[in-house]
């Protein structure tokens, strides 16, 4: 498989884990030193991300669709950019969010992990 195909599969697995709220599936995808900056500007580490989006019950992903995926490989790391359209349940209210996202993946012992990411509101920007 190409790096693009592997990264695309990891992103699909991440979306599935978020929608099913399966922390063990998310745990397997995330690098131990994972760091994330969400669209609200909040910095999250691995445990914060899993808690905030998978186990707290405060946020539920109803759907997550990506488009325009581009992956640039740099040997043992890769950068993916994409549009991400989310439908979320937050505090009992359904929200739709259009975002752009950048995810960094690290290859450790021939396995790829999601190591870092940043998401921001899309407005009229798209990849």
Coordinates of N, CA and C in Angstrom, one line a residue:
X1 N 0.8 -1.2 0.0 CA 0.0 0.0 0.0 C 0.9 1.2 0.0
X2 N 0.4 2.3 -0.7 CA 1.1 3.5 -0.7 C 0.9 4.3 0.6
X3 N 1.7 5.3 0.9 CA 1.5 6.1 2.1 C 0.2 6.8 2.1
X4 N -0.2 7.3 0.9 CA -1.6 7.9 0.7 C -2.7 7.0 1.2
X5 N -2.6 5.7 0.7 CA -3.7 4.8 1.0 C -3.7 4.4 2.5
X6 N -2.5 4.3 3.1 CA -2.4 4.0 4.6 C -3.0 5.2 5.4
X7 N -2.6 6.4 5.0 CA -3.1 7.6 5.7 C -4.6 7.7 5.6
X8 N -5.1 7.5 4.3 CA -6.5 7.6 4.1 C -7.3 6.6 5.0
X9 N -6.7 5.4 5.1 CA -7.4 4.3 6.0 C -7.3 4.7 7.4
X10 N -6.2 5.3 7.9 CA -6.1 5.8 9.3 C -7.2 6.9 9.5
X11 N -7.4 7.8 8.6 CA -8.4 8.9 8.7 C -9.8 8.3 8.8
X12 N -10.0 7.3 8.0 CA -11.4 6.6 8.0 C -11.5 5.9 9.4
X13 N -10.5 5.3 9.9 CA -10.5 4.6 11.2 C -10.8 5.6 12.3
X14 N -10.1 6.8 12.2 CA -10.3 7.8 13.2 C -11.8 8.3 13.2
X15 N -12.3 8.5 12.0 CA -13.7 9.0 11.9 C -14.7 7.9 12.5
X16 N -14.4 6.7 12.2 CA -15.3 5.6 12.7 C -15.2 5.5 14.2
X17 N -14.0 5.6 14.8 CA -13.8 5.6 16.2 C -14.5 6.8 16.9
X18 N -14.5 8.0 16.3 CA -15.1 9.1 16.8 C -16.7 8.9 16.8
X19 N -17.2 8.4 15.7 CA -18.6 8.3 15.5 C -19.2 7.2 16.4
X20 N -18.4 6.1 16.6 CA -18.8 5.0 17.5 C -18.4 5.2 18.9
X21 N -17.7 6.3 19.2 CA -17.1 6.6 20.5 C -16.4 5.4 21.1
X22 N -15.5 4.9 20.4 CA -14.7 3.7 20.8 C -13.3 4.2 21.1
X23 N -13.0 4.4 22.4 CA -11.7 4.9 22.8 C -10.5 4.0 22.5
X24 N -10.7 2.7 22.6 CA -9.6 1.7 22.3 C -9.2 1.8 20.8
X25 N -10.1 2.0 19.9 CA -9.8 2.2 18.5 C -9.0 3.5 18.3
X26 N -9.4 4.5 18.9 CA -8.7 5.8 18.8 C -7.4 5.7 19.4
X27 N -7.2 5.0 20.6 CA -6.0 4.9 21.2 C -4.9 4.2 20.3
X28 N -5.3 3.3 19.5 CA -4.4 2.5 18.6 C -3.9 3.4 17.5
X29 N -4.7 4.4 17.1 CA -4.3 5.3 16.0 C -3.4 6.4 16.4
X30 N -3.5 6.9 17.6 CA -2.8 8.1 18.1 C -1.4 7.8 18.6
X31 N -0.5 8.6 18.2 CA 0.9 8.5 18.7 C 0.9 8.8 20.2
X32 N 1.8 8.2 21.0 CA 1.9 8.5 22.4 C 2.0 10.0 22.7
X33 N 2.8 10.7 21.9 CA 3.0 12.2 22.1 C 2.1 13.0 21.3
X34 N 0.9 12.5 20.9 CA -0.1 13.2 20.1 C -0.4 14.6 20.7
X35 N -0.6 15.6 19.8 CA -1.0 16.9 20.2 C -1.9 17.5 19.1
X36 N -2.9 18.2 19.5 CA -4.0 18.6 18.6 C -4.5 20.0 19.0
X37 N -4.7 20.8 18.0 CA -5.3 22.2 18.2 C -6.6 22.2 17.5
X38 N -7.7 22.3 18.3 CA -9.0 22.2 17.6 C -9.5 23.5 17.1
X39 N -10.7 23.5 16.4 CA -11.2 24.7 15.8 C -11.5 25.8 16.7
X40 N -11.6 25.5 18.0 CA -11.8 26.6 19.0 C -10.5 27.1 19.6
X41 N -9.4 26.6 19.1 CA -8.1 27.0 19.6 C -7.6 26.3 20.9
X42 N -8.3 25.2 21.3 CA -7.9 24.5 22.5 C -6.9 23.4 22.1
X43 N -5.8 23.4 22.9 CA -4.7 22.4 22.7 C -5.0 21.2 23.5
X44 N -5.0 20.0 22.9 CA -5.3 18.8 23.5 C -4.2 17.8 23.3
X45 N -3.8 17.0 24.4 CA -2.9 15.9 24.3 C -3.7 14.7 24.0
X46 N -3.1 13.5 23.9 CA -3.8 12.3 23.6 C -4.9 12.0 24.5
X47 N -4.7 12.0 25.8 CA -5.8 11.7 26.7 C -6.9 12.7 26.7
X48 N -6.6 14.0 26.5 CA -7.6 15.1 26.4 C -8.4 14.9 25.2
X49 N -7.8 14.5 24.1 CA -8.5 14.3 22.8 C -9.5 13.1 22.9
X50 N -9.0 12.0 23.5 CA -9.9 10.8 23.7 C -11.0 11.1 24.6
X51 N -10.7 11.8 25.7 CA -11.8 12.2 26.7 C -12.8 13.2 26.0
X52 N -12.3 14.2 25.4 CA -13.1 15.2 24.9 C -14.0 14.8 23.7
X53 N -13.6 13.9 22.9 CA -14.3 13.5 21.7 C -14.8 12.1 21.7
X54 N -14.5 11.4 22.8 CA -14.9 9.9 22.8 C -15.6 9.5 24.0
X55 N -15.1 9.9 25.2 CA -15.6 9.3 26.4 C -16.4 10.3 27.4
X56 N -16.3 11.6 27.2 CA -16.9 12.6 28.1 C -18.4 12.7 27.9
X57 N -18.9 12.3 26.8 CA -20.3 12.5 26.5 C -20.7 13.9 26.1
X58 N -19.8 14.8 26.1 CA -20.1 16.2 25.8 C -20.2 16.5 24.3
X59 N -19.5 15.7 23.5 CA -19.5 15.8 22.1 C -19.7 14.5 21.5
X60 N -20.6 14.4 20.5 CA -20.9 13.2 19.8 C -20.8 13.5 18.3
X61 N -19.9 12.8 17.6 CA -19.8 12.9 16.1 C -20.9 12.1 15.5
X62 N -21.8 12.7 14.8 CA -22.9 12.0 14.0 C -22.4 11.6 12.7
X63 N -21.6 12.5 12.1 CA -20.9 12.1 10.8 C -19.7 13.0 10.7
X64 N -18.7 12.4 9.9 CA -17.5 13.2 9.5 C -17.1 12.7 8.1
X65 N -17.1 13.7 7.2 CA -16.7 13.4 5.8 C -15.5 14.3 5.5
X66 N -14.6 13.6 4.8 CA -13.4 14.3 4.3 C -13.4 14.4 2.8
X67 N -12.9 15.5 2.3 CA -12.7 15.6 0.8 C -11.4 16.4 0.6
X68 N -11.0 16.3 -0.7 CA -9.8 17.0 -1.1 C -8.5 16.5 -0.4
X69 N -8.5 15.3 0.0 CA -7.3 14.8 0.8 C -6.1 14.8 -0.1
X70 N -5.0 15.5 0.5 CA -3.7 15.5 -0.1 C -2.7 15.0 0.9
X71 N -1.8 14.1 0.6 CA -0.8 13.6 1.5 C 0.6 13.8 0.9
X72 N 1.5 14.4 1.7 CA 2.9 14.6 1.3 C 3.7 13.8 2.3
X73 N 4.4 12.8 1.7 CA 5.3 12.0 2.5 C 6.7 12.6 2.7
X74 N 7.3 12.4 3.8 CA 8.7 12.9 4.1 C 9.5 11.8 4.8
X75 N 9.4 10.5 4.3 CA 10.1 9.4 4.9 C 9.3 8.9 6.1
X76 N 9.7 9.2 7.3 CA 9.1 8.7 8.5 C 8.0 9.6 9.0
X77 N 7.6 10.6 8.3 CA 6.4 11.4 8.6 C 5.7 11.8 7.4
X78 N 4.4 12.1 7.5 CA 3.6 12.6 6.4 C 2.7 13.6 6.9
X79 N 2.3 14.5 6.0 CA 1.4 15.6 6.3 C 0.2 15.4 5.4
X80 N -1.0 15.4 6.0 CA -2.3 15.3 5.2 C -3.0 16.6 5.4
X81 N -3.6 17.1 4.3 CA -4.5 18.3 4.4 C -5.8 17.9 3.7
X82 N -6.9 18.4 4.2 CA -8.2 18.0 3.7 C -9.3 19.0 4.2
X83 N -10.4 18.9 3.6 CA -11.7 19.5 4.1 C -12.3 18.5 5.0
X84 N -12.9 18.9 6.1 CA -13.6 18.0 7.0 C -15.0 18.6 7.3
X85 N -16.0 17.9 7.0 CA -17.4 18.4 7.3 C -17.9 17.5 8.4
X86 N -18.2 18.1 9.5 CA -18.7 17.4 10.7 C -20.2 17.7 11.0
X87 N -20.9 16.7 11.4 CA -22.2 16.9 12.1 C -22.0 16.4 13.5
X88 N -22.2 17.3 14.5 CA -21.9 17.0 15.9 C -23.1 17.2 16.7
X89 N -23.2 16.5 17.8 CA -24.1 16.8 18.9 C -23.3 17.4 20.1
X90 N -23.6 18.6 20.4 CA -22.8 19.3 21.5 C -23.8 19.9 22.5
X91 N -23.8 19.3 23.7 CA -24.7 19.8 24.7 C -26.2 19.7 24.3
X92 N -26.6 18.7 23.6 CA -27.9 18.5 23.2 C -28.3 19.2 21.9
X93 N -27.4 20.0 21.3 CA -27.7 20.7 20.1 C -26.9 20.1 18.9
X94 N -27.6 19.9 17.8 CA -26.8 19.5 16.6 C -26.2 20.6 15.9
X95 N -24.9 20.5 15.5 CA -24.2 21.5 14.8 C -23.5 20.9 13.6
X96 N -23.5 21.7 12.5 CA -22.7 21.3 11.3 C -21.5 22.3 11.3
X97 N -20.3 21.7 11.0 CA -19.1 22.5 11.0 C -18.3 22.1 9.7
X98 N -17.9 23.1 9.0 CA -17.1 23.0 7.8 C -15.7 23.5 8.2
X99 N -14.7 22.6 8.1 CA -13.4 22.9 8.5 C -12.3 22.5 7.5
X100 N -11.2 23.0 7.6 CA -10.0 22.5 7.0 C -9.1 22.0 8.1
X101 N -8.4 20.9 7.7 CA -7.6 20.2 8.7 C -6.2 19.8 8.2
X102 N -5.2 19.9 9.0 CA -3.9 19.3 8.7 C -3.6 18.3 9.8
X103 N -3.2 17.1 9.3 CA -2.8 16.0 10.3 C -1.4 15.6 9.9
X104 N -0.6 15.4 10.9 CA 0.8 14.9 10.8 C 0.8 13.5 11.3
X105 N 1.4 12.6 10.5 CA 1.5 11.2 10.8 C 3.0 10.8 11.0
X106 N 3.3 10.0 11.9 CA 4.7 9.5 12.2 C 4.7 8.0 12.0
X107 N 5.8 7.6 11.4 CA 6.0 6.2 11.1 C 7.0 5.7 12.2
X108 N 6.6 4.7 13.0 CA 7.4 4.2 14.1 C 7.4 2.7 13.9
X109 N 8.6 2.1 13.7 CA 8.7 0.6 13.5 C 7.7 0.1 12.5
X110 N 7.7 0.8 11.3 CA 6.8 0.4 10.2 C 5.3 0.6 10.4
X111 N 4.9 1.2 11.5 CA 3.5 1.5 11.7 C 3.3 3.0 11.7
X112 N 2.2 3.4 11.1 CA 1.9 4.9 11.0 C 0.9 5.2 12.2
X113 N 1.2 6.4 12.8 CA 0.3 6.9 13.9 C 0.0 8.4 13.6
X114 N -1.2 8.8 14.0 CA -1.5 10.2 13.9 C -0.8 10.9 15.1
X115 N 0.1 11.8 14.8 CA 0.9 12.5 15.8 C 0.5 13.9 16.2
X116 N -0.1 14.6 15.2 CA -0.4 16.0 15.5 C -1.5 16.4 14.5
X117 N -2.2 17.5 14.9 CA -3.2 18.0 13.9 C -3.7 19.4 14.3
X118 N -4.3 20.0 13.4 CA -4.9 21.3 13.6 C -6.1 21.4 12.7
X119 N -7.2 22.0 13.3 CA -8.4 22.1 12.5 C -8.9 23.6 12.7
X120 N -9.4 24.2 11.6 CA -10.0 25.5 11.7 C -11.2 25.6 10.8
X121 N -12.0 26.6 11.1 CA -13.2 26.8 10.3 C -12.9 27.1 8.9
X122 N -13.6 26.6 8.0 CA -13.3 26.7 6.5 C -13.8 28.0 5.9
X123 N -14.9 28.5 6.2 CA -15.4 29.7 5.5 C -15.4 29.4 4.0
X124 N -14.7 30.1 3.2 CA -14.6 29.9 1.8 C -13.3 29.1 1.3
X125 N -12.5 28.8 2.3 CA -11.2 28.1 1.9 C -11.5 26.6 1.8
X126 N -10.9 26.0 0.8 CA -11.0 24.5 0.7 C -9.8 24.0 0.0
X127 N -9.5 22.7 0.2 CA -8.4 22.1 -0.5 C -8.9 21.3 -1.6

